[in-house]
Coordinates of C-alpha atoms and ligand atoms in Angstrom, one line a residue:
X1 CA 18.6 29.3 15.4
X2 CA 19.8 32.9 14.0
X3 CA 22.4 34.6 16.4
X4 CA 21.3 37.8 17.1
X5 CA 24.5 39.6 17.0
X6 CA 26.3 42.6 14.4
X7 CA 26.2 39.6 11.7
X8 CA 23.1 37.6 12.8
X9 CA 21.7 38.0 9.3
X10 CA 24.9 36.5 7.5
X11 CA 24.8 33.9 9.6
X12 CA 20.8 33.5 9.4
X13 CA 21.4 32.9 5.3
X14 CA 24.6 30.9 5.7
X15 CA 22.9 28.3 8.2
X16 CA 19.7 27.7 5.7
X17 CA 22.3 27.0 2.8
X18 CA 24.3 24.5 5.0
X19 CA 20.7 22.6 6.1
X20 CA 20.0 22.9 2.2
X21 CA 23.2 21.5 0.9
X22 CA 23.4 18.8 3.5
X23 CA 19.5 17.7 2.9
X24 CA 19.7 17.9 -1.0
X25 CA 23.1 15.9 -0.7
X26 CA 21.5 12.7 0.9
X27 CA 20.3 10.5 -0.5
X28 CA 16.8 8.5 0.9
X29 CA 14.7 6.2 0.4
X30 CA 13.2 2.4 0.7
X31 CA 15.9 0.4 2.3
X32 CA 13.9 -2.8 2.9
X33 CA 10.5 -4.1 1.7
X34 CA 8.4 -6.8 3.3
X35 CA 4.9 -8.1 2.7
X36 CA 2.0 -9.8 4.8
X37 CA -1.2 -11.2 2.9
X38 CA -4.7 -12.7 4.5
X39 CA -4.7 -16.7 5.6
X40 CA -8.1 -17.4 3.1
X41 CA -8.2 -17.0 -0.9
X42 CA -11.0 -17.1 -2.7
X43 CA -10.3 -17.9 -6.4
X44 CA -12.7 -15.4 -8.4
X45 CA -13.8 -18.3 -10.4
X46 CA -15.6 -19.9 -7.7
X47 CA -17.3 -16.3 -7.3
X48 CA -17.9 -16.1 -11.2
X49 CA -19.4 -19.4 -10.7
X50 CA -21.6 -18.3 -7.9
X51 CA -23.2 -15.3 -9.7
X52 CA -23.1 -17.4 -12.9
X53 CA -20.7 -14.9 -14.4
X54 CA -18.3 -16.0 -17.4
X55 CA -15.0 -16.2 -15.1
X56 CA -13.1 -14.7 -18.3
X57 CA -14.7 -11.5 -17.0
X58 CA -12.6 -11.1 -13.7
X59 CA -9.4 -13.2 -15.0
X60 CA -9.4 -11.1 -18.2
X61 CA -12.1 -8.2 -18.1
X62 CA -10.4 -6.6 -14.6
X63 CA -7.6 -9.4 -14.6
X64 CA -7.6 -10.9 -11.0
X65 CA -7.4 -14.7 -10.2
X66 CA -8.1 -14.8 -6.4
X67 CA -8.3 -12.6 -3.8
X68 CA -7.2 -13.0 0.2
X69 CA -9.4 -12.8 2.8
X70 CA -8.4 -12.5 6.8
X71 CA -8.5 -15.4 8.9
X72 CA -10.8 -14.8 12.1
X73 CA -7.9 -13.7 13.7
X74 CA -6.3 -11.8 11.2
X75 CA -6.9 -8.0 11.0
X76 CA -5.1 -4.8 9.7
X77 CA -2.9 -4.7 13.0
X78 CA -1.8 -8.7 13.1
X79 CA -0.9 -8.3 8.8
X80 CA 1.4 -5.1 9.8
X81 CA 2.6 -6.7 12.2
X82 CA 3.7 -9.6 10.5
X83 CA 5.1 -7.5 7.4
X84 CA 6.9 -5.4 9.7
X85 CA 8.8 -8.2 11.8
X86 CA 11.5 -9.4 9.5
X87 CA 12.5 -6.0 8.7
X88 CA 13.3 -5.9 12.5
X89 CA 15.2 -9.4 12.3
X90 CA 16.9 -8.1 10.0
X91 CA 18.0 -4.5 10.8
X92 CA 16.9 -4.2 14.4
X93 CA 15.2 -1.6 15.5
X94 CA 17.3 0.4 17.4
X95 CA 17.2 3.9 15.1
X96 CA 14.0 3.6 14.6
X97 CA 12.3 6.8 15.8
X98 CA 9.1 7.2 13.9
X99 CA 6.2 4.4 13.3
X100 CA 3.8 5.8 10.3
X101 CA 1.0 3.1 9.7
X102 CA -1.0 4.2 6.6
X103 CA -4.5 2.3 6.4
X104 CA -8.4 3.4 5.7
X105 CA -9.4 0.1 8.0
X106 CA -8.3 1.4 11.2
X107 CA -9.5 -0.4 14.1
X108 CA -10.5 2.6 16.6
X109 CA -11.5 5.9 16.1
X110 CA -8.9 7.5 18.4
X111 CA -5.6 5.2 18.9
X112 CA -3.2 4.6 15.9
X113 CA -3.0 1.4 14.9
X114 CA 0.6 1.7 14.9
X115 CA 0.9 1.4 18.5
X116 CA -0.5 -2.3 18.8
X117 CA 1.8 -2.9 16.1
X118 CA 4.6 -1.2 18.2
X119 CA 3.8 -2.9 21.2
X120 CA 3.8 -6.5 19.3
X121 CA 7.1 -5.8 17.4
X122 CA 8.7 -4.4 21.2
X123 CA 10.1 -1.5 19.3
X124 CA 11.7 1.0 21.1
X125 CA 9.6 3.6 23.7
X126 CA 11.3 6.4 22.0
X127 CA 9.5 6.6 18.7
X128 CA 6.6 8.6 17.8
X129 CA 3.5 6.6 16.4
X130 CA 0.5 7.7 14.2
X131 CA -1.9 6.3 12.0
X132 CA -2.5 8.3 8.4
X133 CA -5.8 8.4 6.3
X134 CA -6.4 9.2 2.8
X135 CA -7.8 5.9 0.8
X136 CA -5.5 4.1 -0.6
X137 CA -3.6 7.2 -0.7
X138 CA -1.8 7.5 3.0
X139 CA 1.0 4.8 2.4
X140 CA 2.8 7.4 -0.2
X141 CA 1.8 10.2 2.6
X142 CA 3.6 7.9 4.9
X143 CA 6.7 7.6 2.5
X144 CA 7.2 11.1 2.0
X145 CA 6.8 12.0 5.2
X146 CA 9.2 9.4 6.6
X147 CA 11.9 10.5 3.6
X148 CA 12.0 14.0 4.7
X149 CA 12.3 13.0 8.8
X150 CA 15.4 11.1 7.7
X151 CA 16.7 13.8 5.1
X152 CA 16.6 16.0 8.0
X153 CA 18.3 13.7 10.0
X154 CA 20.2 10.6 8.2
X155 CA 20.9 9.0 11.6
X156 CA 17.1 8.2 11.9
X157 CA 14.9 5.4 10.3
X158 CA 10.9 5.5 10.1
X159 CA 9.2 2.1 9.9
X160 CA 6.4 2.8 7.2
X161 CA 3.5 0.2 6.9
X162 CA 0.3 0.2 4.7
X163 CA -2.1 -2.4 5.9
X164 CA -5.7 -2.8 4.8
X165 CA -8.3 -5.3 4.1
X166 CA -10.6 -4.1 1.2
X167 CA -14.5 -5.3 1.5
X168 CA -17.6 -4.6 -0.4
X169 CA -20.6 -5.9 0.6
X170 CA -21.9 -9.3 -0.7
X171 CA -23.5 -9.6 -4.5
X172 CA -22.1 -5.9 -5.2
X173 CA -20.1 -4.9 -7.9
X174 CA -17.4 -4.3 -5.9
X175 CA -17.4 -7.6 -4.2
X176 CA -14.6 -9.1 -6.7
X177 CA -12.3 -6.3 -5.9
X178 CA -11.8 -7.5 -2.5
X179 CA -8.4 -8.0 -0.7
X180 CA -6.3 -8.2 2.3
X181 CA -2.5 -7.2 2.5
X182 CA 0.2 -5.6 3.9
X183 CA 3.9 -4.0 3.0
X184 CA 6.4 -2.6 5.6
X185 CA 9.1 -0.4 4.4
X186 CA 12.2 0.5 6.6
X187 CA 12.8 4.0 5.4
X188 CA 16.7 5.0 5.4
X189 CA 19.5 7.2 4.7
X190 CA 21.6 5.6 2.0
X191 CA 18.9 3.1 1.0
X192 CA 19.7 -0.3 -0.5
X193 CA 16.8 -0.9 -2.4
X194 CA 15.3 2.3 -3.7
X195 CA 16.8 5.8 -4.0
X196 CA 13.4 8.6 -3.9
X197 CA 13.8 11.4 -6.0
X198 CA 13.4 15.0 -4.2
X199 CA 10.5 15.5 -6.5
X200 CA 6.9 14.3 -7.0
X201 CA 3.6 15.7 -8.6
X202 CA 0.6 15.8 -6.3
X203 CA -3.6 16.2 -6.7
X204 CA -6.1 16.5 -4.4
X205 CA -10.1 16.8 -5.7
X206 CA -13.4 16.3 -4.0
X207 CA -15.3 13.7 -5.6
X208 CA -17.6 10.6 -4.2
X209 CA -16.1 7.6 -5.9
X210 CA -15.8 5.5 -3.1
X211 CA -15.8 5.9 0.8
X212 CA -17.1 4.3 4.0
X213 CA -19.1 6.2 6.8
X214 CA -18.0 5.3 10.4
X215 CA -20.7 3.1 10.6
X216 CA -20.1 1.0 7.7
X217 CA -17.8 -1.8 8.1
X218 CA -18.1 -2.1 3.8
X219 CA -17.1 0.3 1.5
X220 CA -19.8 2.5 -0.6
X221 CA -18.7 2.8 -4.5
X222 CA -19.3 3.8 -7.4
X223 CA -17.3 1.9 -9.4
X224 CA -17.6 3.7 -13.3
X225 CA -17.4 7.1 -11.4
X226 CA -13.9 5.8 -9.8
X227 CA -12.0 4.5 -12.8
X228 CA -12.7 8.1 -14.1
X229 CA -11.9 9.7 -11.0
X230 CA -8.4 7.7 -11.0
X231 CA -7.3 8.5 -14.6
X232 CA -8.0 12.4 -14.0
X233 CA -6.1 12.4 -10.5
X234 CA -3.4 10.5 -11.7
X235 CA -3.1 12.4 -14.8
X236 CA -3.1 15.4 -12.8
X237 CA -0.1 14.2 -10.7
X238 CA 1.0 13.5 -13.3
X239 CA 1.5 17.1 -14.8
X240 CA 2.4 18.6 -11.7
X241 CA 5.2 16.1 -11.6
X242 CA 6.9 17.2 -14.5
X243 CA 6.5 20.6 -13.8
X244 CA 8.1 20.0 -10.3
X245 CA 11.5 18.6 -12.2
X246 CA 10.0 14.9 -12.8
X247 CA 11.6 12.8 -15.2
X248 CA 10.6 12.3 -18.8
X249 CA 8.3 9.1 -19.2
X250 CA 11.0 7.2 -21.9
X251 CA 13.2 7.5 -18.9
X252 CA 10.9 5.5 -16.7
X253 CA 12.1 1.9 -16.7
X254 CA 8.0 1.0 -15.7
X255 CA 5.7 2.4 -13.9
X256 CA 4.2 0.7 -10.5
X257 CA 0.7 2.1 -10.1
X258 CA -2.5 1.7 -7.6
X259 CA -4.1 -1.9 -8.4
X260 CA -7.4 -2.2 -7.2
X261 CA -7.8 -4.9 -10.3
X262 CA -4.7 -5.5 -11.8
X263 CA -6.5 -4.2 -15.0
X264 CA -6.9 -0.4 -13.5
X265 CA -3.0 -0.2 -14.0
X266 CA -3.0 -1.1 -17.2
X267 CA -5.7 1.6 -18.4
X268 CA -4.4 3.9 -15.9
X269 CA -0.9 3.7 -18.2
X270 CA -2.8 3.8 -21.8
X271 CA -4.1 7.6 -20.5
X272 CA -0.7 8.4 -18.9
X273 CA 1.2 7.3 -21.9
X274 CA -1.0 9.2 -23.8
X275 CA -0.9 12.4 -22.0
X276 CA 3.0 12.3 -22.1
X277 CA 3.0 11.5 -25.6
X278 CA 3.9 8.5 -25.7
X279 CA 1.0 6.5 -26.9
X280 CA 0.4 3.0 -26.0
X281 CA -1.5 -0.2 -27.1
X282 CA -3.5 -2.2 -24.2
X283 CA -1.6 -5.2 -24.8
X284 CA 2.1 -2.8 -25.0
X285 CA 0.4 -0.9 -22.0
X286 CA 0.2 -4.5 -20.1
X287 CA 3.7 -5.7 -21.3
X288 CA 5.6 -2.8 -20.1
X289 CA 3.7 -3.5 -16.2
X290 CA 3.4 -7.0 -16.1
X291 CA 6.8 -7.2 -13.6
X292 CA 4.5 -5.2 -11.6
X293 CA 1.3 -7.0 -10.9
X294 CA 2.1 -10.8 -10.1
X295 CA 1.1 -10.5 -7.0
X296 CA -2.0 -8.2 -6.9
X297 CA -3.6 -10.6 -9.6
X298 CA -3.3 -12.9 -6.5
X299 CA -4.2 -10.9 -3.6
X300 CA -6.4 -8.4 -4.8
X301 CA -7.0 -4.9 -3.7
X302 CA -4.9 -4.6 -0.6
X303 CA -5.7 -0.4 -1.1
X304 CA -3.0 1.3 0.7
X305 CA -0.6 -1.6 0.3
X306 CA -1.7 -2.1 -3.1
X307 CA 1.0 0.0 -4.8
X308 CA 4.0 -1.2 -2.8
X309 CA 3.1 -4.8 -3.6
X310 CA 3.1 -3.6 -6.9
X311 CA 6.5 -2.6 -6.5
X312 CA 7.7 -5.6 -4.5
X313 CA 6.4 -7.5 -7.7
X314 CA 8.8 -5.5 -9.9
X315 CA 11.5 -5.7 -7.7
X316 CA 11.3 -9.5 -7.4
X317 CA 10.2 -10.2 -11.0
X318 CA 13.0 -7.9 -13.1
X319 CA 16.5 -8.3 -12.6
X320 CA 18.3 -5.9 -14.7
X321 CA 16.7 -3.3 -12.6
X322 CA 19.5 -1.8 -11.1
X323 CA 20.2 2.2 -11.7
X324 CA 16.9 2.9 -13.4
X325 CA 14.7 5.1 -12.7
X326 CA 10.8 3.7 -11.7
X327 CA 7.9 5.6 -11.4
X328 CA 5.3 5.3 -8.4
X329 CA 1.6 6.4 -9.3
X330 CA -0.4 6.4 -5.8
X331 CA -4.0 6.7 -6.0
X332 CA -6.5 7.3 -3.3
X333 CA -10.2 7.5 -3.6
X334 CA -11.9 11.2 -2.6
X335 CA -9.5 12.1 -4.0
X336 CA -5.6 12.5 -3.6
X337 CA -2.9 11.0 -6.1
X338 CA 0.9 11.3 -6.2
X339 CA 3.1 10.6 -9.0
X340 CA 7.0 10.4 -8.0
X341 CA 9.7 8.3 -9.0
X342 CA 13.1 6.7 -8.0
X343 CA 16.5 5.2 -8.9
X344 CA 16.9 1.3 -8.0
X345 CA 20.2 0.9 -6.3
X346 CA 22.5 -1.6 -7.4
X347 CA 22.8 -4.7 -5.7
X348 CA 19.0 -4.6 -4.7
X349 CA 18.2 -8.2 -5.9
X350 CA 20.6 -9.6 -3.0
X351 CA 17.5 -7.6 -0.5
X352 CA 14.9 -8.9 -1.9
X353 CA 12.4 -10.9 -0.5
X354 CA 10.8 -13.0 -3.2
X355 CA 10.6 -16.3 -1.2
X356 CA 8.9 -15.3 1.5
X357 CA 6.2 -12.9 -0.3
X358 CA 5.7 -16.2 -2.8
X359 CA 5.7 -18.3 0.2
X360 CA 3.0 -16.3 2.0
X361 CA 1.0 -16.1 -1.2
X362 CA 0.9 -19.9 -1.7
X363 CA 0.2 -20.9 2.1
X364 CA -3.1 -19.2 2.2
X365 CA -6.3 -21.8 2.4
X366 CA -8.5 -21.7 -0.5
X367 CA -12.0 -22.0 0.6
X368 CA -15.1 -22.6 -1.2
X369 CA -18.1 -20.2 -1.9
X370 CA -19.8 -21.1 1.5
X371 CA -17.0 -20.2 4.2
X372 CA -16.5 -17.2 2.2
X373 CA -20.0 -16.1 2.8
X374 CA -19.8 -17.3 6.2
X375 CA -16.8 -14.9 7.0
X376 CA -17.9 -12.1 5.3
X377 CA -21.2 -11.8 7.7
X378 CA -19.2 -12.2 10.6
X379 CA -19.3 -8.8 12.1
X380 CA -16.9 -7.2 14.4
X381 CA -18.8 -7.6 18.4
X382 CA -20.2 -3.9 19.8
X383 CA -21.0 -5.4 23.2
X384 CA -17.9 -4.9 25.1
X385 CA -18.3 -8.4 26.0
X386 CA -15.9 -11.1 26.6
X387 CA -15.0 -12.6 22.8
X388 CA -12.2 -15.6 22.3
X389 CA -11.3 -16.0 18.4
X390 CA -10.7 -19.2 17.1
X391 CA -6.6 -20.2 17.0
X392 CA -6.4 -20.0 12.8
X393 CA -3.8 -18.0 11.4
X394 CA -0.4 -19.3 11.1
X395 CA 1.2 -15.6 10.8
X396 CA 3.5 -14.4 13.7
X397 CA 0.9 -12.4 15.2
X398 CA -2.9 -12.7 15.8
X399 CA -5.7 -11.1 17.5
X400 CA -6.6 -13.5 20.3
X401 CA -10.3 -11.5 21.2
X402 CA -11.9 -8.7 22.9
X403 CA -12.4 -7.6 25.9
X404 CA -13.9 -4.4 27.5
X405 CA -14.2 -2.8 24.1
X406 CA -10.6 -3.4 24.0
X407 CA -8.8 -6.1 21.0
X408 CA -6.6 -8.3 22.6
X409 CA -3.4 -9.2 20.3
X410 CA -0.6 -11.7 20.9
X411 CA 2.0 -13.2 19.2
X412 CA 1.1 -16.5 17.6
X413 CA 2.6 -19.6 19.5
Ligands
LIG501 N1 -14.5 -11.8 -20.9 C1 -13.6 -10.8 -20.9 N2 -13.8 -9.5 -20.5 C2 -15.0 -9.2 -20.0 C3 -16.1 -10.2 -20.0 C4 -15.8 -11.5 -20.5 N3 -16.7 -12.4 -20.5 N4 -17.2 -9.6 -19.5 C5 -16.8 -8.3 -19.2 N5 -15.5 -8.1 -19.5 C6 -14.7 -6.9 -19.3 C7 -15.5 -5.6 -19.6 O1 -15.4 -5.4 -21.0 C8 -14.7 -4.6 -18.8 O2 -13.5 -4.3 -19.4 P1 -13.2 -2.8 -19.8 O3 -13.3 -2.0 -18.5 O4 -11.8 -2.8 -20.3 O5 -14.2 -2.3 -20.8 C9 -14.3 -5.4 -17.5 O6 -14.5 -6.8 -17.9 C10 -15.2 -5.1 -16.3 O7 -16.6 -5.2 -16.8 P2 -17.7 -4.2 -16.2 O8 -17.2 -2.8 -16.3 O9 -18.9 -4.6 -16.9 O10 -17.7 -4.7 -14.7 P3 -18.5 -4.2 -13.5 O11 -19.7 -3.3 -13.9 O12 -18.9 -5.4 -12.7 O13 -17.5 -3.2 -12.7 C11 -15.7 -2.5 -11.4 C12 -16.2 -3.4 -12.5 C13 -16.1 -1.1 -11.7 C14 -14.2 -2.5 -11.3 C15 -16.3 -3.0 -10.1 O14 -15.8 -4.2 -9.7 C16 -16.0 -2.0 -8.9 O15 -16.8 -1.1 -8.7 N6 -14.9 -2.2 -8.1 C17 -14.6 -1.4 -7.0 C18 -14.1 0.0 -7.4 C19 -12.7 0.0 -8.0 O16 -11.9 -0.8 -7.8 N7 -12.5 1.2 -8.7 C20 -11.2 1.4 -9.2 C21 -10.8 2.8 -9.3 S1 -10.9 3.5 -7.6 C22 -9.5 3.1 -6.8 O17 -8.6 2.6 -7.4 C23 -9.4 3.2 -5.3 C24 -9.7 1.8 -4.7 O18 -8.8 1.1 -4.5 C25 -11.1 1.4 -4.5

C-alpha cells in the first residue's frame, strides 16, 4: 500500500519494482506429477470389429489402441482423488492453500468438484477450492493461475488437477475417441520437475466444434470442423507466443500437445512446424513426439488431462531431458488454446513416477464389446433416491452411491 506522505509517490514506484524484481526472480512451476486412469479398457479393435471397421483405421488412421472407461464407481472426483493422493504422501499438504480442479465433466452445477476431492484427501480447511471450465482447456488455466498465486507468494503451493472422462454417444464418430484420466500437479516455488517460463501465447475464438448442453451426459461434435478449429487456435497461440518473448521452435526439445487421438498431435506439429518454418514430414512430425504419447495411445482422450499425460509420457520416456526447454500446446474446444513452454530441471528423473502411471495403465480390466455397451447406457439416477454402486474399483477412492440428490464418496477399503 502507497504511504501517503511528502514522498508517497517515490515510495509508490519503488514498492512495484521490489514486487517486480522479487516475482520475476522466482522461479515456478510443476514440482510433482501424478496420474489416475479408468478401471475398464476397451481395446479399439474389439470396437473396429464391432462396426466391421479395418482396426488399422484407429491404431494407424487416429493412432489409438484402447481406451479407459470408469468403473461404476469411478467418476471424475474418485480419479482426482486418486491422482492427487501420492502427491500428498509424498509432500504433505500442509502449504497447500489453493485446490484448482480443471474438468468439463463436473458433477454439479454449483459445488466444485474440488471440494469432494478436498474432503477425501483431508487437506487442510484453509485452502480455497474451485472448479474451472473451458474444454479441454481449464487444466493450463489451472496451471497458470496456480504459477502466479505462488510467484506472488513462494511460501504457497496450489494442488492443480485435471480430471475428465470423455464420452460420445454409441455408434458415433466420436465414440473411438473416448477416455477417462486424471493428472495432479503440486505447483511450487523452486520446482523439481518443471521450471514454467513467464511467458505464453494465448487464443480464444467462438466456434461449435464440440460441446455438451447441460442436459447431455455425451458430448455433441463435429469432428472435421474440430481438427480445423485446433490447428487455427493452436497456430494462433502459437504466434502470440513468440510475440510475448516465446522461444524459437529449434529450441524446443518437443513439444507435448492436446491428444484427443494421439494422431491430432502429430498433425497439429506438421502445421506448427510449418508456420514456424520449420517444415516437417508426418513420419519426422511423429518421431520428434513419440516420448509424448505412450500413454494416451492407451487411455485415450482424458480432455483436460490429456496434455499433462502427454507430458508425464515425455518425462518418463526421455532421459536426457534435463535443462531443455519443452513446449506445452493446450487446446480446448469453443475455443481457447495456449502455447507456453518450460525448462526441465535437472535431477527430474529421480521424481518421476513411471511405475505407478505404467502400473495403473496395465491393471485396468479389458472387457469385451458387450459390458462396454452395458456401461455406456447406464445413466447417472435423477430421482434423488436411495442408489448403492457395486464395490469395483480398486483405486484409493470410490463413489459408494447417492443419496438425496447428493453422491456419496469414500475411501476404498
Ligand atoms: N488404415 C489406416 N488409416 C486409415 C484407415 C485404414 N484402414 N481408414 C481410415 N484411415 C485414416 C484416415 O485416412 C484418416 O487419416 P487422416 O486424418 O490423416 O487423413 C484417419 O484414419 C481418420 O479417418 P476419418 O477421418 O475417415 O475418421 P472419422 O470420419 O471416423 O473421424 C474423428 C475421425 C474426426 C477424429 C472422429 O473420431 C471424431 O469426431 N472424434 C472426436 C472429435 C475430436 O477428437 N476432435 C479432435 C480435435 S477437437 C479437440 O481436440 C478437443 C477434444 O478433445 C474433443
Amino acid at each position: 500500500m502507497a504511504v501517503p506522505d511528502r514522498s508517497g509517490r517515490a515510495r509508490e514506484e519503488k514498492d512495484v519494482r521490489a514486487i517486480s524484481t522479487s516475482t520475476s526472480t522466482v522461479s515456478v512451476g510443476i514440482h510433482d506429477i501424478s496420474t489416475a486412469t479408468g478401471h475398464y479398457a476397451l481395446p479399439l479393435e474389439t470396437l473396429a470389429a464391432q462396426h466391421g471397421i479395418d482396426p488399422q483405421k484407429f491404431l494407424v488412421g487416429i493412432g489409438q489402441e484402447a481406451m479407459s472407461l470408469p468403473a461404476e464407481d469411478e467418476d471424475p472426483v474418485t480419479l482426482a482423488a486418486s491422482a492427487a493422493a501420492p502427491i500428498l504422501a509424498r509432500h504433505g499438504a500442509e502449504n497447500i492453500r489453493t485446490v484448482l480442479f480443471a474438468t468439463e465433466t463436473g458433477v454439479d452445477q454449483s459445488t466444485a468438484a474440488g471440494v469432494y476431492v478436498h474432503s477425501l484427501l483431508g487437506l487442510p480447511r484453509t485452502a480455497r477450492t474451485v472448479e474451472l471450465k473451458q474444454a479441454c482447456y481449464s487444466g493450463t488455466a489451472a496451471l497458470q493461475f496456480a504459477a502466479s498465486l505462488v510467484a506472488r507468494d513462494p511460501s504457497q503451493q496450489v494442488l492443480v488437477i485435471a480430471s475428465d472422462i470423455a464420452r460420445y454417444a454409441l455408434d458415433s464418430g466420436g465414440e473411438p475417441t473416448q477416455g477417462a484420466g486424471a493428472v495432479a500437479m503440486l505447483v511450487a516455488a523452486d520446482p523439481a520437475v518443471l521450471e514454467l517460463d513467464p511467458f505464453s501465447g494465448v487464443y480464444t475464438r467462438d466456434i461449435p466444434d464440440f460441446w455438451r448442453p447441460n442436459y447431455l451426459s455425451t458430448a455433441l461434435v463435429d469432428g472435421k470442423l474440430s481438427i480445423r478449429a485446433y490447428i487455427d487456435a493452436l497456430t494462433g497461440a502459437w504466434r502470440d507466443y513468440r510475440e510475448h518473448g516465446g522461444r524459437a521452435f529449434e529450441d524446443l526439445a518437443t513439444i507435448c500437445y492436446h491428444q484427443p487421438f494421439t494422431k491430432m498431435a502429430v498433425k497439429a506439429h506438421v502445421a506448427l512446424a510449418e508456420v514456424a518454418g520449420q517444415p516437417v514430414e508426418k513420419d519426422v512430425a511423429a518421431a520428434q513426439l513419440a516420448d509424448t504419447l505412450h500413454y494416451n495411445r492407451l487411455i485415450g482422450n482424458s480432455y483436460t488431462a490429456s496434455m499433462y499425460y502427454g507430458l508425464a509420457s515425455l518425462l518418463d520416456h526421455r532421459e536426457d531431458l534435463a535443462g531443455q526447454a519443452v513446449g506445452l500446446a493446450s487446446y480446448g474446444s469453443g475455443s481457447v488454446s495456449e502455447f507456453f513452454s518450460g525448462t526441465v530441471r535437472d535431477g527430474y528423473r529421480s521424481h518421476g513416477r513411471a511405475a505407478e502411471t505404467r502400473a495403473g495403465i496395465e491393471a485396468r480390466e479389458v472387457i469385451d464389446y458387450a459390458r462396454y455397451r452395458e456401461l455406456h447406457e447406464r445413466e447417472v439416477p435423477v430421482d434423488g433416491g436411495e442408489h448403492e454402486l457395486p464395490r469395483v474399483t480398486r483405486a484409493p477412492f470410490r463413489l459408494a452411491g447417492y443419496s438425496g440428490h447428493r453422491r456419496l464418496y469414500e475411501r476404498n477399503a
